[in-house]
């Protein structure tokens, strides 16, 4: 009992001593400066927050700067919601007082990036566009480039990959030719980011171009003074490890080995962290033993730091599982898979604690009790959902496999049909390329020849008259079809048979016969056939168009009509054709 009391007393003394030290640090006047807090918020975000509370009480800093630093500290704690709240407060203060346009621009950039991290893509786009207008007024190219890159990432998350790459290029173009360490470092980062996206999209040749450009920027960094020690070597290590993997995926094995050797020549490649960047190449080239050795060293480092419950450590285990599977050592792979599941559970528990802490802080600052109850309910729902998902994992995997197999077969069929449709349209275009005037001249020659021999042969029977009407119908239809196609009359949803009959001065009965003779179908079939052909053309030229937009563009009053007629003619729906076209 005496030892228990002694232990309790020691714990109390240690706690009081720690609180005194923290109070001394928080109330030290020399610590409560903007420069000092900016220097510690990354390594000691919680301490920075306490200092900011003291600074607010003493009013030793502008409130907008305090809110900015709070936003940075919470962002470093991965509490993006709170980071957004304080960034927004600082932004509002800047907007009201209009005293520091540079600081307003900085907060606009923060809000654009935080909105993106919170998956609020429309809001992020609005802030980014506003920030670009501000940066142009202030001639701040670095901020403009940063916002353009943010817009690109938003577009990518919204599946507009082509637009995303355009914005990436715009951001890169803004920084080209700049000579500062910050600008060149950011440009190198942009090249690296675009390279990673291109590799994700399997555009390995384009990724190699980005690698070359990044290499040029790193070489420029080497020539500049005041470059942080080890930065250039680290960037080279990162670049060449990625480049080696990219070349290997291009099946340029000689170049892959060359760049991997260049990666190994860097000091960074001999660090535990640097060795992890070699793993994609080692897995691709089937150097499984080296993957395991590199992973073991990194795992040992993380164990020494007593931090093995995180996504990074779990990623190392996943790479080890791939290596053991490649070596055929399924027993070790299964053991590691069990460890991954345990870490996942621990991360979920930690996420719950962090979420609860963030909610508690939000309550202290904004007194939103309903919001806390809602978040608690969501946590409970998430726990139930995770339990349910665990129970049905095997069934889901089986269903997904069946769906994948079915979709694979459908995609293959649609791909063949799309090829056939493209070939058929190409042949149809070639057949229509015959000059209309030439066709009319041929028809006129036939008519002149019939007049020349009119004196020798009497054409008075009913068969001759029908043949003459057919020839005349063909000439009329050629001219009518030229007008309909050239002026795109078929795109009008109000187009009627009477309109075209009046255009060629025929009554409805003869007009119907002419259409039947020349197309093999009726008026609706003829017009709908042209509309479907044009819909196919739009789907190829504008893959981002919605099916509803295509239907409106080609003259159909509703999407189901387009679906039915398209499927009847091609054997697949417009959406299936679009997907098949993307795979060609």
Coordinates of C-alpha atoms in Angstrom, one line a residue:
X1 CA 0.0 0.0 0.0
X2 CA 2.9 2.3 0.8
X3 CA 4.4 1.8 -2.6
X4 CA 1.1 2.6 -4.3
X5 CA 0.9 5.9 -2.4
X6 CA 4.5 6.7 -3.3
X7 CA 3.8 6.1 -7.0
X8 CA 0.7 8.3 -6.9
X9 CA 2.7 11.1 -5.4
X10 CA 5.4 10.8 -8.0
X11 CA 2.8 11.0 -10.8
X12 CA 1.2 14.1 -9.3
X13 CA 4.6 15.8 -9.0
X14 CA 5.5 15.0 -12.5
X15 CA 2.1 16.3 -13.8
X16 CA 2.4 19.5 -11.9
X17 CA 6.0 20.0 -13.1
X18 CA 5.0 19.5 -16.7
X19 CA 2.1 22.0 -16.4
X20 CA 4.5 24.6 -15.0
X21 CA 6.9 24.1 -17.8
X22 CA 4.1 24.4 -20.4
X23 CA 2.7 27.5 -18.7
X24 CA 6.2 29.1 -18.7
X25 CA 6.6 28.4 -22.4
X26 CA 3.1 29.6 -23.2
X27 CA 3.5 32.9 -21.3
X28 CA 7.0 33.6 -22.5
X29 CA 6.8 37.0 -24.2
X30 CA 9.6 36.2 -26.5
X31 CA 7.7 33.1 -27.8
X32 CA 4.5 35.0 -28.7
X33 CA 5.7 36.3 -32.1
X34 CA 4.5 35.6 -35.6
X35 CA 7.9 34.4 -36.7
X36 CA 8.4 32.0 -33.8
X37 CA 5.0 30.4 -34.2
X38 CA 5.6 30.0 -37.9
X39 CA 8.8 28.2 -37.1
X40 CA 7.2 25.7 -34.7
X41 CA 3.6 25.0 -36.0
X42 CA 4.8 22.1 -38.1
X43 CA 6.7 20.2 -35.3
X44 CA 4.7 21.4 -32.4
X45 CA 1.2 22.3 -33.6
X46 CA -0.5 21.9 -30.2
X47 CA 2.0 24.2 -28.5
X48 CA 1.5 26.7 -31.3
X49 CA -2.3 26.7 -30.7
X50 CA -1.7 27.4 -27.0
X51 CA 0.6 30.3 -27.8
X52 CA -2.0 31.7 -30.2
X53 CA -4.7 31.6 -27.4
X54 CA -2.3 33.6 -25.2
X55 CA -1.6 36.0 -28.1
X56 CA -5.3 36.5 -28.7
X57 CA -5.9 37.3 -25.0
X58 CA -3.0 39.8 -24.9
X59 CA -4.0 41.1 -28.3
X60 CA -0.3 41.0 -29.3
X61 CA -1.1 40.0 -32.9
X62 CA -3.8 40.9 -35.5
X63 CA -6.7 38.5 -35.2
X64 CA -6.6 37.7 -38.9
X65 CA -3.0 36.5 -38.5
X66 CA -3.9 34.5 -35.4
X67 CA -6.7 32.8 -37.3
X68 CA -4.3 32.1 -40.2
X69 CA -1.8 30.4 -37.9
X70 CA -4.5 28.4 -36.2
X71 CA -5.6 27.2 -39.6
X72 CA -2.0 26.1 -40.5
X73 CA -1.7 24.3 -37.1
X74 CA -5.0 22.4 -37.4
X75 CA -4.1 21.5 -41.0
X76 CA -0.9 20.0 -39.7
X77 CA -2.9 18.0 -37.2
X78 CA -5.1 16.8 -40.1
X79 CA -8.1 18.6 -38.7
X80 CA -9.1 20.0 -42.0
X81 CA -12.6 21.1 -40.9
X82 CA -11.2 23.4 -38.2
X83 CA -8.4 24.5 -40.5
X84 CA -11.1 25.6 -43.0
X85 CA -13.1 27.4 -40.2
X86 CA -10.2 29.5 -39.2
X87 CA -9.0 30.2 -42.7
X88 CA -12.5 31.3 -43.5
X89 CA -12.5 33.7 -40.5
X90 CA -9.2 35.2 -41.5
X91 CA -10.5 35.5 -45.1
X92 CA -13.6 37.4 -43.9
X93 CA -11.6 39.8 -41.8
X94 CA -9.3 40.5 -44.8
X95 CA -12.3 41.0 -47.0
X96 CA -13.9 43.5 -44.6
X97 CA -10.9 45.6 -43.8
X98 CA -9.2 45.4 -47.2
X99 CA -5.8 46.4 -45.7
X100 CA -3.6 43.6 -46.9
X101 CA -4.4 42.3 -50.3
X102 CA -1.4 39.9 -50.3
X103 CA -2.7 38.3 -47.1
X104 CA -6.2 38.0 -48.6
X105 CA -4.8 36.2 -51.6
X106 CA -2.9 33.9 -49.3
X107 CA -6.1 32.9 -47.4
X108 CA -7.9 32.5 -50.7
X109 CA -5.2 29.9 -51.7
X110 CA -5.6 28.2 -48.4
X111 CA -9.4 28.0 -48.8
X112 CA -9.2 26.6 -52.3
X113 CA -6.8 23.9 -51.2
X114 CA -8.7 23.0 -48.0
X115 CA -12.0 22.8 -49.9
X116 CA -10.3 20.4 -52.3
X117 CA -9.0 18.2 -49.4
X118 CA -12.6 18.2 -48.0
X119 CA -13.9 17.1 -51.4
X120 CA -15.9 20.3 -51.8
X121 CA -14.8 20.7 -55.4
X122 CA -17.3 23.3 -56.6
X123 CA -16.4 25.5 -53.6
X124 CA -12.7 25.0 -54.2
X125 CA -13.1 26.0 -57.8
X126 CA -14.9 29.2 -56.8
X127 CA -12.1 30.2 -54.4
X128 CA -9.5 29.3 -57.0
X129 CA -11.1 31.4 -59.7
X130 CA -11.4 34.3 -57.3
X131 CA -7.8 33.9 -56.2
X132 CA -6.6 33.9 -59.8
X133 CA -8.2 37.2 -60.4
X134 CA -6.5 38.6 -57.2
X135 CA -3.1 37.2 -58.2
X136 CA -3.3 38.8 -61.6
X137 CA -4.0 42.2 -60.1
X138 CA -1.1 41.7 -57.7
X139 CA 1.1 40.1 -60.4
X140 CA 1.8 37.1 -58.1
X141 CA 2.6 34.3 -60.5
X142 CA 3.5 31.8 -57.8
X143 CA 0.0 32.0 -56.2
X144 CA -1.7 32.0 -59.7
X145 CA 0.2 28.9 -60.6
X146 CA -0.7 27.2 -57.3
X147 CA -4.4 28.0 -57.9
X148 CA -4.3 26.7 -61.5
X149 CA -2.8 23.5 -60.3
X150 CA -5.5 23.3 -57.7
X151 CA -8.2 23.7 -60.4
X152 CA -6.5 20.9 -62.3
X153 CA -6.7 18.6 -59.4
X154 CA -10.4 19.5 -58.9
X155 CA -11.0 18.7 -62.6
X156 CA -9.2 15.4 -62.2
X157 CA -11.4 14.4 -59.2
X158 CA -14.4 15.3 -61.3
X159 CA -13.2 13.0 -64.1
X160 CA -12.3 15.7 -66.5
X161 CA -8.8 14.4 -67.1
X162 CA -8.1 16.4 -70.3
X163 CA -9.1 19.7 -68.6
X164 CA -7.0 18.7 -65.6
X165 CA -3.9 18.3 -67.7
X166 CA -4.6 21.6 -69.4
X167 CA -4.6 23.4 -66.1
X168 CA -1.4 21.6 -65.0
X169 CA 0.2 22.8 -68.1
X170 CA -1.0 26.4 -67.5
X171 CA 0.5 26.3 -64.0
X172 CA 3.8 25.0 -65.3
X173 CA 3.9 27.6 -68.1
X174 CA 3.5 30.4 -65.5
X175 CA 6.6 29.3 -63.6
X176 CA 8.8 28.5 -66.6
X177 CA 11.8 30.8 -66.7
X178 CA 11.6 31.9 -63.0
X179 CA 14.9 31.9 -61.2
X180 CA 14.0 31.8 -57.5
X181 CA 14.5 28.7 -55.3
X182 CA 10.8 28.7 -54.3
X183 CA 9.6 29.0 -57.9
X184 CA 11.9 26.4 -59.3
X185 CA 11.1 24.0 -56.4
X186 CA 7.4 24.5 -57.0
X187 CA 7.8 24.0 -60.8
X188 CA 9.8 20.8 -60.1
X189 CA 7.0 19.6 -57.8
X190 CA 4.4 20.4 -60.5
X191 CA 6.3 18.3 -63.1
X192 CA 6.5 15.5 -60.5
X193 CA 2.8 15.6 -59.8
X194 CA 1.9 15.6 -63.4
X195 CA 4.3 12.7 -64.0
X196 CA 2.6 10.7 -61.3
X197 CA -0.9 11.4 -62.7
X198 CA 0.3 10.3 -66.2
X199 CA 1.8 7.1 -64.8
X200 CA -1.5 6.4 -63.1
X201 CA -3.3 6.9 -66.4
X202 CA -0.7 4.5 -68.1
X203 CA 0.6 7.4 -70.2
X204 CA 4.2 6.3 -69.7
X205 CA 5.7 8.1 -72.8
X206 CA 4.2 11.5 -71.6
X207 CA 5.4 10.8 -68.1
X208 CA 9.0 10.4 -69.5
X209 CA 8.7 13.9 -70.9
X210 CA 7.7 15.2 -67.5
X211 CA 10.7 13.4 -66.0
X212 CA 13.1 15.1 -68.4
X213 CA 11.6 18.5 -67.5
X214 CA 11.9 17.9 -63.8
X215 CA 15.5 16.8 -64.2
X216 CA 16.2 20.2 -65.8
X217 CA 14.7 22.0 -62.9
X218 CA 16.7 20.0 -60.3
X219 CA 19.9 20.8 -62.2
X220 CA 18.9 24.5 -62.0
X221 CA 18.5 24.1 -58.2
X222 CA 22.0 22.8 -58.0
X223 CA 23.4 26.1 -59.3
X224 CA 21.5 28.3 -56.9
X225 CA 22.8 29.5 -53.5
X226 CA 21.0 28.9 -50.2
X227 CA 19.4 25.6 -51.3
X228 CA 18.5 23.5 -48.2
X229 CA 21.1 20.8 -47.7
X230 CA 20.1 17.4 -49.1
X231 CA 17.1 18.8 -51.1
X232 CA 18.7 18.3 -54.5
X233 CA 19.9 14.8 -53.7
X234 CA 16.4 13.9 -52.4
X235 CA 14.7 15.2 -55.5
X236 CA 17.1 13.3 -57.7
X237 CA 16.5 10.1 -55.7
X238 CA 12.7 10.6 -56.0
X239 CA 12.9 11.4 -59.7
X240 CA 15.1 8.5 -60.8
X241 CA 13.2 5.9 -58.8
X242 CA 10.0 7.0 -60.5
X243 CA 11.7 7.2 -63.9
X244 CA 13.1 3.7 -63.6
X245 CA 9.6 2.3 -62.9
X246 CA 8.2 4.3 -65.8
X247 CA 10.8 3.0 -68.3
X248 CA 10.2 -0.5 -67.1
X249 CA 6.5 -0.2 -67.8
X250 CA 7.4 1.1 -71.2
X251 CA 9.5 -2.1 -71.6
X252 CA 12.7 0.0 -72.0
X253 CA 14.5 -2.3 -69.6
X254 CA 18.0 -0.9 -70.4
X255 CA 17.0 2.6 -69.6
X256 CA 15.1 1.4 -66.5
X257 CA 18.3 -0.2 -65.2
X258 CA 20.3 3.0 -66.0
X259 CA 17.9 5.2 -64.1
X260 CA 17.7 2.8 -61.2
X261 CA 21.5 2.8 -61.0
X262 CA 21.4 6.7 -61.0
X263 CA 18.9 6.4 -58.2
X264 CA 21.2 4.1 -56.2
X265 CA 24.0 6.6 -56.7
X266 CA 22.2 9.2 -54.6
X267 CA 22.6 9.5 -50.8
X268 CA 18.9 9.5 -50.4
X269 CA 18.6 6.0 -51.8
X270 CA 20.6 4.7 -48.8
X271 CA 18.2 6.1 -46.3
X272 CA 15.2 4.0 -45.1
X273 CA 12.8 6.5 -46.5
X274 CA 14.6 6.7 -49.8
X275 CA 14.7 2.9 -50.2
X276 CA 10.9 2.8 -50.1
X277 CA 10.7 4.8 -53.4
X278 CA 12.6 1.9 -55.1
X279 CA 9.9 -0.7 -54.3
X280 CA 7.5 -0.1 -57.3
X281 CA 10.4 -0.7 -59.7
X282 CA 11.7 -3.7 -57.7
X283 CA 8.2 -5.2 -57.7
X284 CA 7.7 -4.7 -61.4
X285 CA 11.2 -6.2 -62.1
X286 CA 10.5 -9.1 -59.7
X287 CA 13.3 -8.4 -57.3
X288 CA 11.1 -9.6 -54.5
X289 CA 14.0 -10.4 -52.0
X290 CA 15.2 -6.8 -52.2
X291 CA 11.7 -5.5 -51.7
X292 CA 11.5 -7.4 -48.4
X293 CA 15.0 -6.3 -47.3
X294 CA 14.1 -2.6 -48.0
X295 CA 10.8 -3.0 -46.2
X296 CA 12.3 -4.6 -43.1
X297 CA 14.8 -1.7 -42.7
X298 CA 12.0 0.9 -43.0
X299 CA 9.8 -1.1 -40.6
X300 CA 12.6 -1.2 -38.1
X301 CA 13.0 2.6 -38.2
X302 CA 9.2 3.1 -37.6
X303 CA 9.3 0.7 -34.7
X304 CA 12.1 2.7 -33.1
X305 CA 9.9 5.8 -33.5
X306 CA 7.1 3.8 -31.9
X307 CA 4.8 4.7 -34.7
X308 CA 3.5 1.6 -36.6
X309 CA -0.2 2.4 -36.6
X310 CA -0.5 4.5 -39.7
X311 CA -1.3 4.3 -43.4
X312 CA 2.4 4.5 -44.3
X313 CA 3.4 1.4 -42.3
X314 CA 0.3 -0.4 -43.7
X315 CA 1.5 0.5 -47.2
X316 CA 4.9 -1.1 -46.5
X317 CA 3.1 -4.3 -45.3
X318 CA 1.0 -4.4 -48.5
X319 CA 4.2 -4.2 -50.6
X320 CA 5.7 -7.0 -48.6
X321 CA 2.5 -9.1 -49.2
X322 CA 3.0 -8.5 -53.0
X323 CA 6.6 -9.6 -52.7
X324 CA 5.8 -12.8 -50.8
X325 CA 3.0 -13.6 -53.2
X326 CA 5.4 -13.2 -56.1
X327 CA 7.9 -15.6 -54.3
X328 CA 5.1 -18.1 -53.7
X329 CA 5.4 -17.8 -49.9
X330 CA 1.7 -17.6 -49.2
X331 CA 2.1 -18.4 -45.5
X332 CA 4.1 -15.2 -44.8
X333 CA 1.7 -13.2 -47.0
X334 CA -1.3 -14.4 -45.0
X335 CA 0.5 -13.5 -41.7
X336 CA 1.2 -10.0 -43.0
X337 CA -2.4 -9.7 -44.2
X338 CA -3.6 -10.4 -40.7
X339 CA -1.3 -7.6 -39.4
X340 CA -2.8 -5.2 -42.0
X341 CA -6.3 -6.0 -40.8
X342 CA -5.2 -5.3 -37.2
X343 CA -3.6 -2.0 -38.1
X344 CA -6.7 -1.0 -40.0
X345 CA -8.8 -1.5 -36.9
X346 CA -6.3 0.5 -34.8
X347 CA -6.3 3.3 -37.4
X348 CA -10.1 3.4 -37.3
X349 CA -10.1 3.6 -33.5
X350 CA -7.5 6.5 -33.7
X351 CA -9.7 8.2 -36.3
X352 CA -12.6 8.0 -33.8
X353 CA -10.5 9.7 -31.1
X354 CA -9.3 12.4 -33.5
X355 CA -12.8 13.0 -34.7
X356 CA -14.1 13.3 -31.2
X357 CA -11.3 15.7 -30.3
X358 CA -12.0 17.8 -33.4
X359 CA -15.7 17.9 -32.5
X360 CA -15.0 18.9 -29.0
X361 CA -12.9 21.8 -30.1
X362 CA -15.5 22.9 -32.6
X363 CA -18.0 22.9 -29.8
X364 CA -15.8 25.1 -27.6
X365 CA -15.4 27.6 -30.5
X366 CA -18.8 27.6 -32.1
X367 CA -21.1 25.9 -29.5
X368 CA -22.8 23.6 -32.1
X369 CA -24.3 20.8 -30.0
X370 CA -26.4 19.5 -32.8
X371 CA -23.3 19.1 -35.0
X372 CA -21.6 17.0 -32.3
X373 CA -24.6 14.8 -32.0
X374 CA -24.7 14.4 -35.7
X375 CA -21.0 13.4 -35.9
X376 CA -21.4 11.0 -33.0
X377 CA -24.3 9.4 -34.9
X378 CA -22.2 9.2 -38.0
X379 CA -19.4 7.5 -36.1
X380 CA -21.9 4.9 -34.8
X381 CA -23.3 4.3 -38.3
X382 CA -19.7 3.9 -39.6
X383 CA -18.9 1.3 -36.9
X384 CA -22.1 -0.6 -37.8
X385 CA -21.3 -0.3 -41.5
X386 CA -17.7 -1.6 -41.0
X387 CA -19.0 -4.6 -39.1
X388 CA -21.5 -5.3 -41.8
X389 CA -19.0 -5.0 -44.6
X390 CA -16.6 -7.4 -42.8
X391 CA -19.4 -10.0 -42.7
X392 CA -20.2 -9.8 -46.4
X393 CA -16.6 -9.3 -47.8
X394 CA -16.3 -12.7 -49.4
X395 CA -19.7 -12.6 -51.0
X396 CA -19.0 -9.1 -52.3
X397 CA -15.7 -10.2 -53.9
X398 CA -17.5 -13.1 -55.6
X399 CA -20.2 -10.8 -57.0
X400 CA -17.7 -8.3 -58.1
X401 CA -15.7 -11.0 -59.9
X402 CA -18.9 -12.1 -61.7
X403 CA -19.8 -8.5 -62.6
X404 CA -16.2 -7.9 -63.8
X405 CA -16.4 -11.0 -66.1
X406 CA -19.8 -10.0 -67.4
X407 CA -18.7 -6.4 -68.1
X408 CA -15.5 -7.6 -69.7
X409 CA -17.5 -9.7 -72.2
X410 CA -19.9 -6.8 -72.8
X411 CA -17.0 -4.3 -73.3
X412 CA -15.4 -6.7 -75.8
X413 CA -18.7 -7.0 -77.8
X414 CA -19.2 -3.3 -77.7
X415 CA -15.7 -2.6 -78.8
X416 CA -16.2 -4.9 -81.9
X417 CA -19.5 -3.2 -82.6
X418 CA -17.9 0.3 -82.3
X419 CA -15.2 -0.7 -84.8
X420 CA -17.8 -2.0 -87.2
X421 CA -19.9 1.2 -86.8
X422 CA -16.8 3.4 -87.4
X423 CA -15.9 1.4 -90.5
X424 CA -19.5 1.6 -91.8
X425 CA -19.7 5.3 -91.3
X426 CA -16.3 5.7 -93.0
X427 CA -17.6 3.8 -96.0
X428 CA -20.8 5.8 -96.0
X429 CA -18.9 9.1 -95.9
X430 CA -16.8 7.9 -98.9
X431 CA -19.8 7.0 -100.9
X432 CA -21.4 10.4 -100.2
X433 CA -18.2 12.2 -101.2
X434 CA -19.2 11.7 -104.9
X435 CA -19.8 15.2 -106.2
X436 CA -23.5 16.1 -106.4
X437 CA -23.0 18.0 -109.6
X438 CA -21.4 15.0 -111.2
X439 CA -24.4 12.8 -110.3
X440 CA -26.7 15.4 -111.8
X441 CA -24.6 15.5 -115.0
X442 CA -24.9 11.8 -115.3
X443 CA -28.6 12.0 -114.8
X444 CA -28.8 14.8 -117.5
X445 CA -26.8 12.7 -120.0
X446 CA -29.3 9.9 -119.5
X447 CA -32.1 12.4 -120.1
X448 CA -30.4 13.8 -123.2
X449 CA -29.8 10.4 -124.6
X450 CA -33.4 9.5 -124.1
X451 CA -34.5 12.7 -126.0
X452 CA -32.0 11.9 -128.8
X453 CA -33.5 8.5 -129.5
X454 CA -37.0 9.8 -128.9
X455 CA -37.7 9.9 -132.6
X456 CA -36.7 6.2 -133.0
X457 CA -38.5 4.8 -130.0
X458 CA -42.0 5.6 -128.6
X459 CA -42.2 5.5 -124.7
X460 CA -45.8 5.5 -123.9
X461 CA -46.5 2.5 -121.8
X462 CA -47.0 2.6 -118.1
X463 CA -43.7 0.8 -117.3
X464 CA -41.8 3.6 -119.2
X465 CA -43.6 6.3 -117.3
X466 CA -42.8 4.7 -114.0
X467 CA -39.1 4.3 -114.9
X468 CA -39.0 8.0 -115.9
X469 CA -40.6 9.0 -112.6
X470 CA -38.1 6.9 -110.7
X471 CA -35.2 8.6 -112.4
X472 CA -36.7 12.0 -111.7
X473 CA -37.3 11.0 -108.1
X474 CA -33.6 10.0 -107.7
X475 CA -32.4 13.4 -109.0
X476 CA -34.8 15.2 -106.7
X477 CA -33.8 13.0 -103.7
X478 CA -30.1 13.7 -104.5
X479 CA -30.7 17.4 -104.3
X480 CA -33.0 17.1 -101.3
X481 CA -30.5 14.9 -99.4
X482 CA -27.7 17.4 -100.2
X483 CA -29.8 20.3 -98.7
X484 CA -30.9 18.2 -95.7
X485 CA -27.4 17.1 -94.8
X486 CA -25.5 20.3 -95.7
X487 CA -27.9 22.6 -93.8
X488 CA -28.5 19.9 -91.1
X489 CA -32.2 20.3 -91.3
X490 CA -32.6 16.9 -89.7
X491 CA -31.4 18.3 -86.4
X492 CA -34.7 20.3 -86.0
X493 CA -37.2 18.5 -83.8
X494 CA -39.9 20.4 -85.6
X495 CA -39.0 19.1 -89.0
X496 CA -42.0 17.4 -90.8
X497 CA -42.6 15.5 -94.0
X498 CA -44.8 18.4 -95.3
X499 CA -41.8 20.8 -94.8
X500 CA -39.5 18.8 -97.1
X501 CA -42.3 18.0 -99.6
X502 CA -42.9 21.7 -100.0
X503 CA -39.2 22.2 -100.4
X504 CA -39.1 20.0 -103.5
X505 CA -42.6 20.9 -104.7
X506 CA -44.1 17.4 -104.5
X507 CA -47.3 16.2 -103.0
X508 CA -47.3 14.0 -99.9
X509 CA -48.0 10.8 -101.8
X510 CA -45.2 11.2 -104.4
X511 CA -42.8 12.5 -101.7
X512 CA -43.5 9.3 -99.6
X513 CA -42.9 7.1 -102.7
X514 CA -39.6 9.0 -103.5
X515 CA -38.4 8.4 -99.9
X516 CA -39.3 4.8 -100.0
X517 CA -37.7 4.2 -103.4
X518 CA -34.4 6.0 -102.5
X519 CA -33.9 5.0 -98.9
X520 CA -35.9 1.8 -98.4
X521 CA -37.7 3.3 -95.4
X522 CA -40.2 6.0 -94.6
X523 CA -39.7 9.7 -93.8
X524 CA -39.2 9.1 -90.1
X525 CA -36.7 6.3 -90.7
X526 CA -34.7 8.5 -93.1
X527 CA -34.5 11.4 -90.7
X528 CA -33.8 9.3 -87.7
X529 CA -31.0 7.5 -89.5
X530 CA -29.3 10.8 -90.2
X531 CA -29.8 11.8 -86.5
X532 CA -28.3 8.6 -85.2
X533 CA -25.3 9.0 -87.5
X534 CA -24.8 12.6 -86.2
X535 CA -25.2 11.3 -82.6
X536 CA -22.4 8.8 -83.2
X537 CA -20.2 11.6 -84.6
X538 CA -20.9 13.8 -81.5
X539 CA -20.2 10.9 -79.1
X540 CA -16.8 10.5 -80.8
X541 CA -15.9 14.2 -81.0
X542 CA -17.3 15.2 -77.6
X543 CA -17.0 12.3 -75.1
X544 CA -17.8 14.6 -72.2
X545 CA -21.3 15.5 -73.5
X546 CA -24.1 13.9 -71.6
X547 CA -26.6 11.6 -73.3
X548 CA -29.3 14.2 -72.7
X549 CA -27.3 16.9 -74.4
X550 CA -26.7 14.6 -77.4
X551 CA -30.4 13.9 -77.7
X552 CA -31.2 17.6 -77.6
X553 CA -28.5 18.4 -80.1
X554 CA -29.6 15.8 -82.7
X555 CA -33.3 16.7 -82.5
X556 CA -34.9 14.1 -80.3
X557 CA -37.4 15.3 -77.7
X558 CA -36.4 12.8 -75.1
X559 CA -33.4 10.6 -74.1
X560 CA -35.4 7.3 -74.2
X561 CA -36.1 7.9 -77.9
X562 CA -32.4 8.2 -78.6
X563 CA -31.6 5.1 -76.6
X564 CA -34.2 3.0 -78.4
X565 CA -33.3 4.1 -81.9
X566 CA -29.6 4.0 -81.2
X567 CA -29.7 0.5 -79.8
X568 CA -32.0 -0.7 -82.7
X569 CA -29.5 0.6 -85.2
X570 CA -26.2 -0.3 -83.5
X571 CA -27.0 -3.1 -81.1
X572 CA -25.9 -1.1 -78.1
X573 CA -26.9 2.0 -76.1
X574 CA -25.2 5.4 -76.5
X575 CA -23.5 5.1 -73.2
X576 CA -22.1 1.6 -74.1
X577 CA -20.9 3.1 -77.5
X578 CA -19.1 6.0 -75.6
X579 CA -17.3 3.6 -73.3
X580 CA -16.4 1.3 -76.2
X581 CA -15.1 4.3 -78.2
X582 CA -12.8 5.3 -75.3
X583 CA -11.1 1.8 -75.3
X584 CA -10.3 1.9 -79.1

